[in-house]
């Protein structure tokens, strides 16, 4: 049977289930989805035991070796401690599940101060190894990299996983389990050195225990570990313990009989001082001097407190909202460090917490970390004279493949009553079948409302079909979340098909299709939509996309096509892309042209993003960025935004992202719609 036959067969089977579910909703109205959600929670609570007993995995063990003579981090594996260390070998291609063409060999030792990792990554054509990125804590996509992951509490959950990536020229990227802001002293000062050799490349890492959360124990324990590698030339992702395309974490290997040192508490301060001069709307000069800071303290070895006083949010470059048409509010990411710190703990499903809702803040306090091996908690509070906010989230790991979460949110404006929200969610996976559910209750002035959903997904290596039912009451209110719409209930079915090829013209193919149907509580059409998206990547590094989206939104009719092409798609420093959308949206003709260009010459990078849309009226947005890197830490940059509502440009000289004093000199304002005459000097120092 062909792949297309399988896709359409599964699609139409789920379509039948979908229509059956809609009929059940119409029959029982308000109670049907609530009943589904209740049954799914029973499945999660009682089914996790069955899932734990029937999870079959093939895991590898690596004995822990403690050394008194740690290696020099010089990218040469000739130190004595490496010679008799057990080796992690036989890396497997995650897609083909066969031994990788170019093998890797890993080794690991530790002391009471740090963990040391050494890797030799063989390559039969070392001249074609790809390494471009030179700035730490920046994405390493589109180039060769190696990856070491550590799960100290041995839960095999992604939320408890720390990983450390290095490219062939030694650029580092660390992701810690709880999430950390960008300042190096707060992430942790770890080391890595890499070099390209005649048969591949070599990496050495030094990871201090102090930057990790781990059990406080007097006896040797077992930790989860893995090593991964991506080879850009072939598009091959290989693992020591193969997690598969869906990256099932229970397949991680084991680091056995490791005795970590007793955790040490630490107290850190991060202070800033700035001065500015700006011109007001009345043409007068305004002088400003501000100071503030953050404090970080480990209450227990796994539970930390973050406090901030007088944070400086106005000088942080935020994401720019696009001009593409949307029936509701657009989502805009938040890059403010206070909300990034510990952010992994606050990632609640369904957009229940969207930190950009908190605009004004004089002080803030966060508590997050582990309470025992299987429970994570996070609490956040902010204060301003006009508003106060509180967030509480707790997550319990039931087994390697099941979780249960609860959350509470409170938003209070001065002289008004509070908006409170309570939430519970859970998920359990039986092999490749994932069931998830959530229920949320809100309380606001003179109203309360509910929202919830239940879904089932088959997480196959090629096909991932999903069926879901959902509802949001008309009077559901969550002022701290991202909920563009209320007053709807219905369901959707979607299917993705994805595959990779190591040889031939096509490197990767991805296709998504989905259908959604929902009504208002009054029985009117809320949304009827069918979508299709296809994405093709060639081995010559061309990416081509095609899509169509059509149906009804309320009384409006939509039918929009889109096509796109990207040249040098994997090269984040030199690429060009073009896209075109056309059709009918909200009963009006629409045309939108998008283009992106990134060019890098030595240390100078130019980026241009351009969008023009004809829909009701003409809208446009041009974003030009210019950056010159004196060193990986020191750069001079500029961003120009040209829109219908005005033109804004600013310049910044920054020294940041590495240990030591950070400083910024900003001419202009990065977040205003029009040019603002302003000069800011800012210094940040960690203690």
mmCIF file with all atom_site columns, C-alpha atoms in Angstrom, residues 323-326 330 585-593 611-621 643-645:
data_model
loop_
_atom_site.group_PDB
_atom_site.id
_atom_site.type_symbol
_atom_site.label_atom_id
_atom_site.label_alt_id
_atom_site.label_comp_id
_atom_site.label_asym_id
_atom_site.label_entity_id
_atom_site.label_seq_id
_atom_site.pdbx_PDB_ins_code
_atom_site.Cartn_x
_atom_site.Cartn_y
_atom_site.Cartn_z
_atom_site.occupancy
_atom_site.B_iso_or_equiv
_atom_site.pdbx_formal_charge
_atom_site.auth_seq_id
_atom_site.auth_comp_id
_atom_site.auth_asym_id
_atom_site.auth_atom_id
_atom_site.pdbx_PDB_model_num
ATOM 1  C CA . UNK A 1 323 ? 0.946   42.856 9.348  1.00 0.00 ? 323 UNK A CA 1
ATOM 2  C CA . UNK A 1 324 ? -0.640  39.645 8.066  1.00 0.00 ? 324 UNK A CA 1
ATOM 3  C CA . UNK A 1 325 ? -4.427  39.606 8.372  1.00 0.00 ? 325 UNK A CA 1
ATOM 4  C CA . UNK A 1 326 ? -5.864  37.978 11.478 1.00 0.00 ? 326 UNK A CA 1
ATOM 5  C CA . UNK A 1 330 ? -1.693  38.135 17.028 1.00 0.00 ? 330 UNK A CA 1
ATOM 6  C CA . UNK A 1 585 ? -10.246 36.502 3.144  1.00 0.00 ? 585 UNK A CA 1
ATOM 7  C CA . UNK A 1 586 ? -13.113 38.047 5.123  1.00 0.00 ? 586 UNK A CA 1
ATOM 8  C CA . UNK A 1 587 ? -15.009 38.287 1.788  1.00 0.00 ? 587 UNK A CA 1
ATOM 9  C CA . UNK A 1 588 ? -12.320 40.590 0.353  1.00 0.00 ? 588 UNK A CA 1
ATOM 10 C CA . UNK A 1 589 ? -9.569  39.908 -2.172 1.00 0.00 ? 589 UNK A CA 1
ATOM 11 C CA . UNK A 1 590 ? -6.119  39.614 -0.598 1.00 0.00 ? 590 UNK A CA 1
ATOM 12 C CA . UNK A 1 591 ? -2.585  39.726 -1.993 1.00 0.00 ? 591 UNK A CA 1
ATOM 13 C CA . UNK A 1 592 ? 0.522   39.627 0.172  1.00 0.00 ? 592 UNK A CA 1
ATOM 14 C CA . UNK A 1 593 ? 4.172   39.570 -0.867 1.00 0.00 ? 593 UNK A CA 1
ATOM 15 C CA . UNK A 1 611 ? 5.977   42.555 3.578  1.00 0.00 ? 611 UNK A CA 1
ATOM 16 C CA . UNK A 1 612 ? 3.349   44.307 1.466  1.00 0.00 ? 612 UNK A CA 1
ATOM 17 C CA . UNK A 1 613 ? -0.342  43.438 1.771  1.00 0.00 ? 613 UNK A CA 1
ATOM 18 C CA . UNK A 1 614 ? -3.351  44.572 -0.263 1.00 0.00 ? 614 UNK A CA 1
ATOM 19 C CA . UNK A 1 615 ? -6.485  43.767 1.723  1.00 0.00 ? 615 UNK A CA 1
ATOM 20 C CA . UNK A 1 616 ? -9.156  46.388 2.451  1.00 0.00 ? 616 UNK A CA 1
ATOM 21 C CA . UNK A 1 617 ? -6.257  48.848 2.216  1.00 0.00 ? 617 UNK A CA 1
ATOM 22 C CA . UNK A 1 618 ? -2.530  48.696 1.505  1.00 0.00 ? 618 UNK A CA 1
ATOM 23 C CA . UNK A 1 619 ? -0.239  47.898 4.424  1.00 0.00 ? 619 UNK A CA 1
ATOM 24 C CA . UNK A 1 620 ? 3.512   47.439 4.418  1.00 0.00 ? 620 UNK A CA 1
ATOM 25 C CA . UNK A 1 621 ? 6.335   46.664 6.790  1.00 0.00 ? 621 UNK A CA 1
ATOM 26 C CA . UNK A 1 643 ? 5.365   50.861 8.450  1.00 0.00 ? 643 UNK A CA 1
ATOM 27 C CA . UNK A 1 644 ? 2.247   52.813 7.541  1.00 0.00 ? 644 UNK A CA 1
ATOM 28 C CA . UNK A 1 645 ? 2.058   54.119 11.103 1.00 0.00 ? 645 UNK A CA 1
#
